[in-house]
Every structure is written in structure tokens, then in C-alpha cells.
Short mmCIF file of N, CA and C in Angstrom, two decimals:
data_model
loop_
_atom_site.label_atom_id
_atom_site.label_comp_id
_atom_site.label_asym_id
_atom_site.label_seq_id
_atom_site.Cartn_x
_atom_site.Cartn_y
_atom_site.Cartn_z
N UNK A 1 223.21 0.64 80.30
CA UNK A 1 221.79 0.83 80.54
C UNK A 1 221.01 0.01 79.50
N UNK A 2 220.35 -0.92 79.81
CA UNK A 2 219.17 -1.48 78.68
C UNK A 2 217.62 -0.53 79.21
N UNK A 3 217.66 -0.43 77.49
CA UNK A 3 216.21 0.13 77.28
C UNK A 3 215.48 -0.50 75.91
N UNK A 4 214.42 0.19 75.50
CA UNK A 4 214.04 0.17 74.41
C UNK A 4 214.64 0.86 73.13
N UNK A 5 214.85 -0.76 72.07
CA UNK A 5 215.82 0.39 70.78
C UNK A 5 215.00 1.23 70.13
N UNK A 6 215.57 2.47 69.97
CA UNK A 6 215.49 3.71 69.03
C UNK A 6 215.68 3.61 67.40
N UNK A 7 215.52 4.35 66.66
CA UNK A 7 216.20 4.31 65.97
C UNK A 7 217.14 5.23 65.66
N UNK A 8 217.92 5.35 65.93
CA UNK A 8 219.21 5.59 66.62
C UNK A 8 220.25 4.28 66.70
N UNK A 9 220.01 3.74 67.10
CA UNK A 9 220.56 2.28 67.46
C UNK A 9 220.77 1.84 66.55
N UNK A 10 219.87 1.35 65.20
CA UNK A 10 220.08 0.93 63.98
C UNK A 10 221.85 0.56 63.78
N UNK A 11 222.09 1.32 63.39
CA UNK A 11 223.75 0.92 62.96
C UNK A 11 224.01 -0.39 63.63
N UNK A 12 224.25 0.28 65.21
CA UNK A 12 224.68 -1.14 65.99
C UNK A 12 223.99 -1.96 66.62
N UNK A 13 222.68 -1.93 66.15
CA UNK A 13 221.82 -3.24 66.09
C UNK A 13 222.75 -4.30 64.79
N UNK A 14 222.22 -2.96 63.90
CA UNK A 14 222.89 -4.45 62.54
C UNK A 14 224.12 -4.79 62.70
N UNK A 15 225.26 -4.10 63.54
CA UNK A 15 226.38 -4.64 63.54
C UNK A 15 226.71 -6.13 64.66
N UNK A 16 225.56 -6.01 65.48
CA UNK A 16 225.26 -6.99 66.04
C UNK A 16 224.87 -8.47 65.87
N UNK A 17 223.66 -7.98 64.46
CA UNK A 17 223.60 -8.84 64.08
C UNK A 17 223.93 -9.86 62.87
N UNK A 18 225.05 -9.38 62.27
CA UNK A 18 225.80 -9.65 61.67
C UNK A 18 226.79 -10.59 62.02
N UNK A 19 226.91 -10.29 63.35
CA UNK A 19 227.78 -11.20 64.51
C UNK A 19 226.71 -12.27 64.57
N UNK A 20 225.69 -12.16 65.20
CA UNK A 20 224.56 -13.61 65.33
C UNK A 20 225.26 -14.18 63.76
N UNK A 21 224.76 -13.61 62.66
CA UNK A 21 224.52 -14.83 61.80
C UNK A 21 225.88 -15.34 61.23
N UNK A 22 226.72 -14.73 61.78
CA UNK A 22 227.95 -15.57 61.53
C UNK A 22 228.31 -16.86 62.64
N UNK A 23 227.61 -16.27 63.59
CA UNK A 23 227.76 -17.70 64.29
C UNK A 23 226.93 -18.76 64.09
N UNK A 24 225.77 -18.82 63.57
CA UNK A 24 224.67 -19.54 62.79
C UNK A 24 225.56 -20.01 61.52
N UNK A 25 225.86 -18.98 60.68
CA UNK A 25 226.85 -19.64 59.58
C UNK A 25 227.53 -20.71 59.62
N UNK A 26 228.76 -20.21 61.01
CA UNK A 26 229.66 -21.20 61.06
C UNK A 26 229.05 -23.13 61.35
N UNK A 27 228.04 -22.51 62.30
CA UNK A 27 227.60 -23.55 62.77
C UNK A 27 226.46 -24.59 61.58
N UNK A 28 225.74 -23.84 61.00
CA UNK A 28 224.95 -24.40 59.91
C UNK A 28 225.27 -23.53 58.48
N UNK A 29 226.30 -23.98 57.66
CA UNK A 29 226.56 -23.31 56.06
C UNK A 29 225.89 -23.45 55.33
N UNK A 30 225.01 -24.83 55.91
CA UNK A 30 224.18 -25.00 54.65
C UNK A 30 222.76 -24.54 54.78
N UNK A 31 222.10 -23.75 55.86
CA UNK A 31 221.37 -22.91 56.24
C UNK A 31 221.38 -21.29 55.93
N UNK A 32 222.83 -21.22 56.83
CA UNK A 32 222.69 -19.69 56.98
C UNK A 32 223.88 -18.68 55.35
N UNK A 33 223.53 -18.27 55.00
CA UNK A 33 224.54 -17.16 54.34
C UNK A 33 225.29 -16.29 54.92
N UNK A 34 227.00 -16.32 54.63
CA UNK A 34 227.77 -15.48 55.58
C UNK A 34 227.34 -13.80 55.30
N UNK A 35 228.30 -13.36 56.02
CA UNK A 35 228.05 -11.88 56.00
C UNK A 35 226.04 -11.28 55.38
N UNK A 36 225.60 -11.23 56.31
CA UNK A 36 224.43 -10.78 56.17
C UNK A 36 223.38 -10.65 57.35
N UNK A 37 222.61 -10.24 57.43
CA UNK A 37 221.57 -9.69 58.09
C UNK A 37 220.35 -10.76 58.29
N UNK A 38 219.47 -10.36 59.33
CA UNK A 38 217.72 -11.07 59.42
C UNK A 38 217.69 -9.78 58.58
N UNK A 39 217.43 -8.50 59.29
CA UNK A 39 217.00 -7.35 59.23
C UNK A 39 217.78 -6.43 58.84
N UNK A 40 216.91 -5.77 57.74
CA UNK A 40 218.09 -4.14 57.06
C UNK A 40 217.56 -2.97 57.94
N UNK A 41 217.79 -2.08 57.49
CA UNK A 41 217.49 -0.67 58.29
C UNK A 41 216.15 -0.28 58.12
N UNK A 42 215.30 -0.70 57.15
CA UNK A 42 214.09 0.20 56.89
C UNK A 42 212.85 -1.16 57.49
N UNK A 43 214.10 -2.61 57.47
CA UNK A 43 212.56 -3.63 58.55
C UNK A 43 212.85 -3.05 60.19
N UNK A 44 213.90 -3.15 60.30
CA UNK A 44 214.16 -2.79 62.16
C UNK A 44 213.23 -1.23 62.46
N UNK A 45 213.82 -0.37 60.86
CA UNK A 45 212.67 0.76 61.95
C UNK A 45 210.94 0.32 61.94
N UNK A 46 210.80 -0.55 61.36
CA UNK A 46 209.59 -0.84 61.50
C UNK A 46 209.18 -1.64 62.99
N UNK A 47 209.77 -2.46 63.08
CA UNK A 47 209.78 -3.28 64.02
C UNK A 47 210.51 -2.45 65.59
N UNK A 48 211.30 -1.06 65.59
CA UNK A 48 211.09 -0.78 66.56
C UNK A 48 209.91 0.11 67.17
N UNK A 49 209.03 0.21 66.30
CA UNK A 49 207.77 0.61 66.50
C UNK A 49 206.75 -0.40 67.18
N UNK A 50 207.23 -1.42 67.01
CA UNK A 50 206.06 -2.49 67.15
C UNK A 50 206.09 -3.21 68.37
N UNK A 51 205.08 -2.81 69.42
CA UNK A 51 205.25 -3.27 70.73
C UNK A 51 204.78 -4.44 70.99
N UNK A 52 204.26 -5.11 69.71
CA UNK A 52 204.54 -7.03 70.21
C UNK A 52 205.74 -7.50 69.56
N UNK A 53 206.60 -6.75 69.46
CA UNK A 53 208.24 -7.47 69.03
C UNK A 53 209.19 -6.42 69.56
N UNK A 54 208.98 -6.08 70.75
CA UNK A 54 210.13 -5.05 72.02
C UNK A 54 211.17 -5.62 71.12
N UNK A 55 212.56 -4.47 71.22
CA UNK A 55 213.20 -5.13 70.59
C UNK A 55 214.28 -3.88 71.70
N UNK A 56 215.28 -4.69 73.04
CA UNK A 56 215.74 -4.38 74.36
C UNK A 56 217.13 -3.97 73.57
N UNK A 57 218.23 -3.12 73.99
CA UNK A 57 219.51 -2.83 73.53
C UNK A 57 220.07 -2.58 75.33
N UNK A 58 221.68 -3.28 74.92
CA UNK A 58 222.30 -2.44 75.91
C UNK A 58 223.20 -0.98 75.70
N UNK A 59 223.28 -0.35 76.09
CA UNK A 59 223.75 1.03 75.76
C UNK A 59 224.37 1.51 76.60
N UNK A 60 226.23 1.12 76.14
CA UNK A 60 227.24 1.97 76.79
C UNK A 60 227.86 3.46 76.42
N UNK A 61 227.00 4.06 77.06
CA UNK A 61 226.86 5.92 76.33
C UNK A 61 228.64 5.25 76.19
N UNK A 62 229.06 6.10 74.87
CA UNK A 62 230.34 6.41 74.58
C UNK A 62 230.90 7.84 75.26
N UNK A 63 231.89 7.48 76.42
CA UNK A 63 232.45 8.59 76.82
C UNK A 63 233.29 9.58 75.90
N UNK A 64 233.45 10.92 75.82
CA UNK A 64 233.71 11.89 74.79
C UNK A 64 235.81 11.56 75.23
N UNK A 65 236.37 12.17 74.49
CA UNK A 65 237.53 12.30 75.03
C UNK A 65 237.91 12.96 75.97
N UNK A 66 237.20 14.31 76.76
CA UNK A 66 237.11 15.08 77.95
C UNK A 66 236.62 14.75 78.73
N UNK A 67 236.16 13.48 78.91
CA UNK A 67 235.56 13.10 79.98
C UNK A 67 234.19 12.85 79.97
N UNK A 68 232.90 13.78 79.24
CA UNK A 68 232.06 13.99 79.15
C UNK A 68 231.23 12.74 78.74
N UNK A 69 229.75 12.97 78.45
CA UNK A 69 228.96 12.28 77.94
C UNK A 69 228.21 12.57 76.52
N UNK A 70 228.12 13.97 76.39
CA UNK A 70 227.51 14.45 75.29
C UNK A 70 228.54 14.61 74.05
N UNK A 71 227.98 14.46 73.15
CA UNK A 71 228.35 14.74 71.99
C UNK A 71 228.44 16.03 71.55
N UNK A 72 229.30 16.53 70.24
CA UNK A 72 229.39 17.66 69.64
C UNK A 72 228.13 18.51 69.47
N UNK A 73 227.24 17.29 69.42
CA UNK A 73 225.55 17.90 69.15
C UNK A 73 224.96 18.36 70.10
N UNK A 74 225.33 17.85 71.45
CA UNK A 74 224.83 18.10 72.25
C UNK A 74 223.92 16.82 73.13
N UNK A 75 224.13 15.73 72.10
CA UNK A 75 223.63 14.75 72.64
C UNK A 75 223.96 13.62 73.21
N UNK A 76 223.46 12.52 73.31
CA UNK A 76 224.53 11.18 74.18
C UNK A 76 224.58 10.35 73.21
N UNK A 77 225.60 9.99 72.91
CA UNK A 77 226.09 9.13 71.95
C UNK A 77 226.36 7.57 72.88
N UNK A 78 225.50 6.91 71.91
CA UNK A 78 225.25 5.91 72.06
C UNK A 78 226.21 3.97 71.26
N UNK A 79 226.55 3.56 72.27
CA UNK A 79 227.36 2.01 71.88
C UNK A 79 226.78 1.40 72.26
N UNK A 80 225.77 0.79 71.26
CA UNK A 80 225.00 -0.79 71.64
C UNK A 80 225.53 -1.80 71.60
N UNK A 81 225.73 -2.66 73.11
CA UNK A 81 226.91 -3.42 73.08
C UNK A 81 225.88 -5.19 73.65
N UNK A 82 224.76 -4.85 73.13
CA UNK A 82 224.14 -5.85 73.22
C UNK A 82 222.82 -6.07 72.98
N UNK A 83 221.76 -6.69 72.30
CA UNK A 83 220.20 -6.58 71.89
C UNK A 83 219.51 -8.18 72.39
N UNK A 84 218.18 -7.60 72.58
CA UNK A 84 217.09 -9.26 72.55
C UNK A 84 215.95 -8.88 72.03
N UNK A 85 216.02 -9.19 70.74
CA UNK A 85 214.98 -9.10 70.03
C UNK A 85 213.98 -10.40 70.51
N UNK A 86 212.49 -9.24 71.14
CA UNK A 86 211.74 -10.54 71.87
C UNK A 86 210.06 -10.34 70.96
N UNK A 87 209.30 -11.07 70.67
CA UNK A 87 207.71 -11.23 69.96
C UNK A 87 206.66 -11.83 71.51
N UNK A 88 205.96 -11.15 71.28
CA UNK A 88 204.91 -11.08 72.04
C UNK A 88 203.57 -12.31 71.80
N UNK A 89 203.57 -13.62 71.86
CA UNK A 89 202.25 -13.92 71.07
C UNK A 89 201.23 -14.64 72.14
N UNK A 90 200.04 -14.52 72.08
CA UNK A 90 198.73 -15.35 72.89
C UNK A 90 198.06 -16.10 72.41
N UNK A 91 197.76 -17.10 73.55
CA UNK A 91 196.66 -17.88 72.57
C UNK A 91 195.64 -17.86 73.50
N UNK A 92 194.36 -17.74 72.43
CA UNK A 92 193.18 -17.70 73.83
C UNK A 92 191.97 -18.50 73.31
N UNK A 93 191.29 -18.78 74.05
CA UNK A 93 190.08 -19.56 73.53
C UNK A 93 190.40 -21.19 72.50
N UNK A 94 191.89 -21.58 72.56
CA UNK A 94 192.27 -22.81 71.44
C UNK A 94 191.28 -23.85 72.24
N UNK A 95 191.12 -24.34 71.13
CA UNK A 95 190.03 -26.11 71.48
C UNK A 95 191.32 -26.69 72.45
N UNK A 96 192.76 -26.96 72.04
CA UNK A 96 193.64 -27.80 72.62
C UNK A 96 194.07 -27.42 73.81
N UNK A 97 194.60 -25.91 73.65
CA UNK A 97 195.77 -25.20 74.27
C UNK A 97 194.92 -24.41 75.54
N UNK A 98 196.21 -24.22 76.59
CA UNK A 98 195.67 -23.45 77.47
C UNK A 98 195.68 -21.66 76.93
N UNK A 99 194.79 -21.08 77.39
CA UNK A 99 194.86 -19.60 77.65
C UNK A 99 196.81 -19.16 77.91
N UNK A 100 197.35 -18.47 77.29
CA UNK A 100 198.95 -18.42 77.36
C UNK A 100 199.02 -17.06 76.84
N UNK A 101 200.01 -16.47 77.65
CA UNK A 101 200.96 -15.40 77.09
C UNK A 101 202.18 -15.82 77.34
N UNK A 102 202.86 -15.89 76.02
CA UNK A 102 204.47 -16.02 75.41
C UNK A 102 205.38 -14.88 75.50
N UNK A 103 206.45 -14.57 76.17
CA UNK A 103 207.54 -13.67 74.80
C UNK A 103 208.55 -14.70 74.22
N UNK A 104 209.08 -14.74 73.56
CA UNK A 104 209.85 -15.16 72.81
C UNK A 104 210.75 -14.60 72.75
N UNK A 105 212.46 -14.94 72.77
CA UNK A 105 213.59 -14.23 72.38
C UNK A 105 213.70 -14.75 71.26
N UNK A 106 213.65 -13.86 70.20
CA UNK A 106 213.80 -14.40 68.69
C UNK A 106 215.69 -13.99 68.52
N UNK A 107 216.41 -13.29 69.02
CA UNK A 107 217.54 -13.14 68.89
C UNK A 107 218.14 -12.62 70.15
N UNK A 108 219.01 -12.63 70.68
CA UNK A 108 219.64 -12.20 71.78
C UNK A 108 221.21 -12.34 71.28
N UNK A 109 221.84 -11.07 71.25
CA UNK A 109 223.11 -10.85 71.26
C UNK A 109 224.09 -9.97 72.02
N UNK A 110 225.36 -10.47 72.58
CA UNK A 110 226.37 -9.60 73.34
C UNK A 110 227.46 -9.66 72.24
N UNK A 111 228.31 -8.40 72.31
CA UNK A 111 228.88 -8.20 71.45
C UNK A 111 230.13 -8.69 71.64
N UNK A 112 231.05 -9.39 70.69
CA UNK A 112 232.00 -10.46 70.81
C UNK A 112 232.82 -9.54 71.36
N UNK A 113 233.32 -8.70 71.45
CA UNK A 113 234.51 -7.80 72.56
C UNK A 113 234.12 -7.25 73.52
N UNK A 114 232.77 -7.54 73.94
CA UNK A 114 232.20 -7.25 75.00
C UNK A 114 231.94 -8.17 75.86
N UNK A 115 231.94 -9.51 75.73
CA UNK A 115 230.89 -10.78 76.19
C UNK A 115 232.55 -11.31 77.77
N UNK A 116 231.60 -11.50 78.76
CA UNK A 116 232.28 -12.11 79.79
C UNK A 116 232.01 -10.60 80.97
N UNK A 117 231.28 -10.05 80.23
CA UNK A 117 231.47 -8.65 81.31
C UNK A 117 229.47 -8.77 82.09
N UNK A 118 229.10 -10.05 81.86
CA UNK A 118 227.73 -10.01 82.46
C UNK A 118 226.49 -9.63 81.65
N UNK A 119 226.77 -9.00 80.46
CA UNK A 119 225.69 -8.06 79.77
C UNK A 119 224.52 -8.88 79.21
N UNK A 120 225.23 -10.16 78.85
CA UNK A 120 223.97 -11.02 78.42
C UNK A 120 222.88 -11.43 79.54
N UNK A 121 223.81 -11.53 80.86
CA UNK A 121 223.11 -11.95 82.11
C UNK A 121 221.78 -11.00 82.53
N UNK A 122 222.61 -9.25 81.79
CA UNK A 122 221.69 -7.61 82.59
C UNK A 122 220.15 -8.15 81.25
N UNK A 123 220.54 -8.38 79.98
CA UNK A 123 219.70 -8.36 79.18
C UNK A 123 218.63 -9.65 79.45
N UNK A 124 218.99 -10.53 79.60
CA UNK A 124 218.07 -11.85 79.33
C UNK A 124 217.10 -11.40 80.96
N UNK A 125 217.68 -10.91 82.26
CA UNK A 125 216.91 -10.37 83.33
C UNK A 125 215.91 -9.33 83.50
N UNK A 126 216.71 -8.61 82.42
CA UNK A 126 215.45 -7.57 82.03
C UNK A 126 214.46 -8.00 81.58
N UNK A 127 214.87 -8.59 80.53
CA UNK A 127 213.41 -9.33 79.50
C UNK A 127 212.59 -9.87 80.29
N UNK A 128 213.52 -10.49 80.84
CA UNK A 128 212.59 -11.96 81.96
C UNK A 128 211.42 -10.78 82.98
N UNK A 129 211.97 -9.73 83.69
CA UNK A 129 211.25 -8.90 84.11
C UNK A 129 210.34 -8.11 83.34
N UNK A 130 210.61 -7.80 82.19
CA UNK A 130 209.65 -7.52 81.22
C UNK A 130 208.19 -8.01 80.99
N UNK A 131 208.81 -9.50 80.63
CA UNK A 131 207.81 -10.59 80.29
C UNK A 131 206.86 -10.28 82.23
N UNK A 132 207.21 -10.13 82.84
CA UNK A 132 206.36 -10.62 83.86
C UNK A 132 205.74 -9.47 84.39
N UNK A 133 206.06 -8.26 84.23
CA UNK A 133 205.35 -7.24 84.13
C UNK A 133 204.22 -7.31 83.09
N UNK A 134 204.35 -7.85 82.17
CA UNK A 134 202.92 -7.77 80.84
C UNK A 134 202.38 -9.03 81.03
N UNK A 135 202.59 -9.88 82.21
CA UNK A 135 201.43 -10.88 82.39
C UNK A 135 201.96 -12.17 81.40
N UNK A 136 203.46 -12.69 81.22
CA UNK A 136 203.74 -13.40 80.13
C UNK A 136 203.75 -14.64 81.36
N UNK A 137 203.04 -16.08 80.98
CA UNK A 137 203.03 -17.18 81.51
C UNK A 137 204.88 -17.94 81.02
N UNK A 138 205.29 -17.22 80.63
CA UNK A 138 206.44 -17.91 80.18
C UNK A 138 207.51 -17.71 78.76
N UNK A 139 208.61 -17.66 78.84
CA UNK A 139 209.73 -17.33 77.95
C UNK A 139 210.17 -18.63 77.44
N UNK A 140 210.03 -18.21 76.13
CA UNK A 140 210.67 -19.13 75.37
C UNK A 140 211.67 -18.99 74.14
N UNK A 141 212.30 -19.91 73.55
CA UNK A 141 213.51 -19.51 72.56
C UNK A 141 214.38 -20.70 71.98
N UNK A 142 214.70 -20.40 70.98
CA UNK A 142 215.43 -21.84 70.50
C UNK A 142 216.94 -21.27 69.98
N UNK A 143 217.62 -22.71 70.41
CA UNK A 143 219.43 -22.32 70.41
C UNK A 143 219.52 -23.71 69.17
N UNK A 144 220.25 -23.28 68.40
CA UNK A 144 221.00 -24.40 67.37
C UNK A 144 221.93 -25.48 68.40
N UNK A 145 221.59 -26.36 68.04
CA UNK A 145 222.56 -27.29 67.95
C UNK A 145 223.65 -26.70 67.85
N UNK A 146 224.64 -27.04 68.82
CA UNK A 146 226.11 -26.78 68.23
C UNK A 146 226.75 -25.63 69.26
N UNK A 147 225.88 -24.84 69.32
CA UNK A 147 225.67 -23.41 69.87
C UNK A 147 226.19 -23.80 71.54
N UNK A 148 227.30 -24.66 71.65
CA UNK A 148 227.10 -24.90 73.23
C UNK A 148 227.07 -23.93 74.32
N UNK A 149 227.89 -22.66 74.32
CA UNK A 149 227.79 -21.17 74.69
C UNK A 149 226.49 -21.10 75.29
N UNK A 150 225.51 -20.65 74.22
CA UNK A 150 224.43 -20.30 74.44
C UNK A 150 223.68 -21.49 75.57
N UNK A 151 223.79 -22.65 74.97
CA UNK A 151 222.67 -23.38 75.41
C UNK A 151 223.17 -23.52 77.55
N UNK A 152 224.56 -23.94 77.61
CA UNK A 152 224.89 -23.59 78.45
C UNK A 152 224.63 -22.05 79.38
N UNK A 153 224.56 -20.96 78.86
CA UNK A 153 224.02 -19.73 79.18
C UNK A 153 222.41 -19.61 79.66
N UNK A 154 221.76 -20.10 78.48
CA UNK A 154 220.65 -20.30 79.22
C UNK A 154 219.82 -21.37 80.35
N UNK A 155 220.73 -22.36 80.50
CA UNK A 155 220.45 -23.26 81.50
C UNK A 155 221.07 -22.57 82.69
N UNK A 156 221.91 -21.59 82.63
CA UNK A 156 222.47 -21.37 84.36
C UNK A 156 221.60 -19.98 83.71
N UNK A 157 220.66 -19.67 83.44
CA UNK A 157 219.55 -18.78 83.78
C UNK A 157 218.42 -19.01 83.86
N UNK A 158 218.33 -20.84 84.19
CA UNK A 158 217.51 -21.01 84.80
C UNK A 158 216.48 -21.75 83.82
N UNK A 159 216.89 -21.83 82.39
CA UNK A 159 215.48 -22.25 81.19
C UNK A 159 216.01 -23.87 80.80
N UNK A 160 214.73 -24.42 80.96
CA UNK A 160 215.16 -26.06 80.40
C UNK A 160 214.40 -26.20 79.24
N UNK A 161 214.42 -27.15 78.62
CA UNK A 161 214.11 -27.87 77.37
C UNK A 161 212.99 -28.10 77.52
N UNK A 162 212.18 -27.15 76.81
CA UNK A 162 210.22 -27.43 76.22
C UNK A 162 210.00 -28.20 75.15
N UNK A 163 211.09 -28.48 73.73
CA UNK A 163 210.66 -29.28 73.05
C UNK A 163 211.45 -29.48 72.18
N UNK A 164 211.96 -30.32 71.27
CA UNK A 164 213.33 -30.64 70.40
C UNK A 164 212.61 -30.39 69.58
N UNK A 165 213.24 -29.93 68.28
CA UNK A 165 213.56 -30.25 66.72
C UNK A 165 214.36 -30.96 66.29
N UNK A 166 213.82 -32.12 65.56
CA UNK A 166 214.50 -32.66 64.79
C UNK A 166 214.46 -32.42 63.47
N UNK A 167 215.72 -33.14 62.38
CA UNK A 167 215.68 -33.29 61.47
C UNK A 167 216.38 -34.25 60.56
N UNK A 168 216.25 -34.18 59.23
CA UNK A 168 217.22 -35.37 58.33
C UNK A 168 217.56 -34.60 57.47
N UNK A 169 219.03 -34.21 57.18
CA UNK A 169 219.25 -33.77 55.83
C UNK A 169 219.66 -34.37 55.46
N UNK A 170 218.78 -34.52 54.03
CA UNK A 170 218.65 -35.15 52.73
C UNK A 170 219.61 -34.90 51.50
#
């Protein structure tokens, strides 16, 4: 089920994303720092408050060993087995620019023992339905270099190339 993250989720948000920045790592060392985080526990609960940065989870309730769904507590225990952290931004009235509503996927992750089972496909569709329920003229997002996975992923969902970055390291 994708919904909106809780906090609840926390744990396996960050365990998620721990996975992103190791693949950023591998791919740029001289950018990224291994083992580490964007976000600790006390920015995410902030930010799952904040409804111009939705921040989507997938959630495979963890079945109990009896079969069940609930927990000892009584509640549903939750395996986030995938997130898209998305930002909301507009521009209105610019001298240059048109009138625009953006979301942005600032992170999107499926979880490496999970990935091939569609989940990135359920998440990036949701969003996309998201975005167009709140009136968004368009989704946007940037993939590293290198990242062929991804960039491939999002072209058979349909997104082409709005604008390169370049650079020179010096």
C-alpha cells in the first residue's frame, strides 16, 4: 500500500536511505560520504509534517507468524519497502517564466531486496497521480550520471530530458 509517511516509518525511511546514498557514493566518492544519511530522525519528522515536501512510502504490513496482521500491540506493523520524497514549488507572476506548478522527486527509493517486484513502477504512478490531482503542470527530477538503472526507469515511465548539468572537476 503507498500512502503518506508517518512517523512511524522513520526507521525504514532512513534505512532506505542509506541505500540511496550508497549508490550516489559508489557512483560519485568524491561528492557523496559513505554510510550516511540526507536526513536524521528529528529533520524527517519535520518534513513529514510538511505538505509542500509529501514525502509517499510503500508499506508491506509485516505478516505476524499466525498469519495475522496486527501486532502484539494491537497494531499493524509496518515494512517500508519503498519512499519518494517529492517538494512542491510555484512560480507565479515571474517577468521570464510561465505561471507553473512543479513536484519534484527529490529522492525515490525501492529497497535493494525488494526491487524487480514493480514497486518503483506503484510509487513513481502514484506521485504522478498525486501531482495531477494538486494541479502540478509537470514532474521533474534529476538522476546522476552513471545511475543507468534509474535513468533507464524513468524513460520507460515516460520522462525525457528538460535540461543537463554540466561540469569540470578541477
Amino acid at each position: 500500500m503507498i500512502r503518506r509517511a508517518e512517523i512511524k516509518d522513520i526507521s525504514g525511511i532512513i534505512s532506505l536511505l542509506h541505500q540511496v546514498n550508497m549508490v550516489h557514493h559508489v557512483l560519485r566518492p568524491d561528492l557523496f560520504k559513505p554510510h550516511t544519511t540526507k536526513y536524521n530522525e528529528q529533520e524527517l519528522e519535520v518534513l513529514i509534517g510538511d505538505d509542500n515536501k509529501p514525502i509517499f512510502v510503500y508499506d508491506a504490513e509485516s505478516p505476524r507468524p499466525n498469519g495475522g496482521m496486527a501486532s502484539a500491540r494491537g497494531q499493524e506493523e509496518s515494512k517500508i519497502l519503498g519512499h519518494a520524497f517529492c517538494m512542491i514549488t510555484e512560480v507565479k507572476g515571474d517577468k521570464l517564466l510561465q505561471d507553473i506548478k512543479t513536484l519534484y522527486i527529490d529522492d525515490i527509493c525501492v529497497d535493494e531486496n525488494a526491487r524487480g517486484k514493480h514497486i518503483g513502477k506503484a510509487l513513481y504512478e502514484y506521485v504522478r497521480d498525486y501531482a495531477q490531482s494538486i494541479g502540478c503542470n509537470n514532474i521533474t527530477l534529476n538522476v546522476w550520471d552513471g545511475n543507468d538503472a534509474a535513468l533507464s526507469f524513468y524513460r520507460n515511465m515516460g520522462m525525457k530530458v528538460q535540461k543537463t548539468t554540466m561540469e569540470i572537476v578541477l
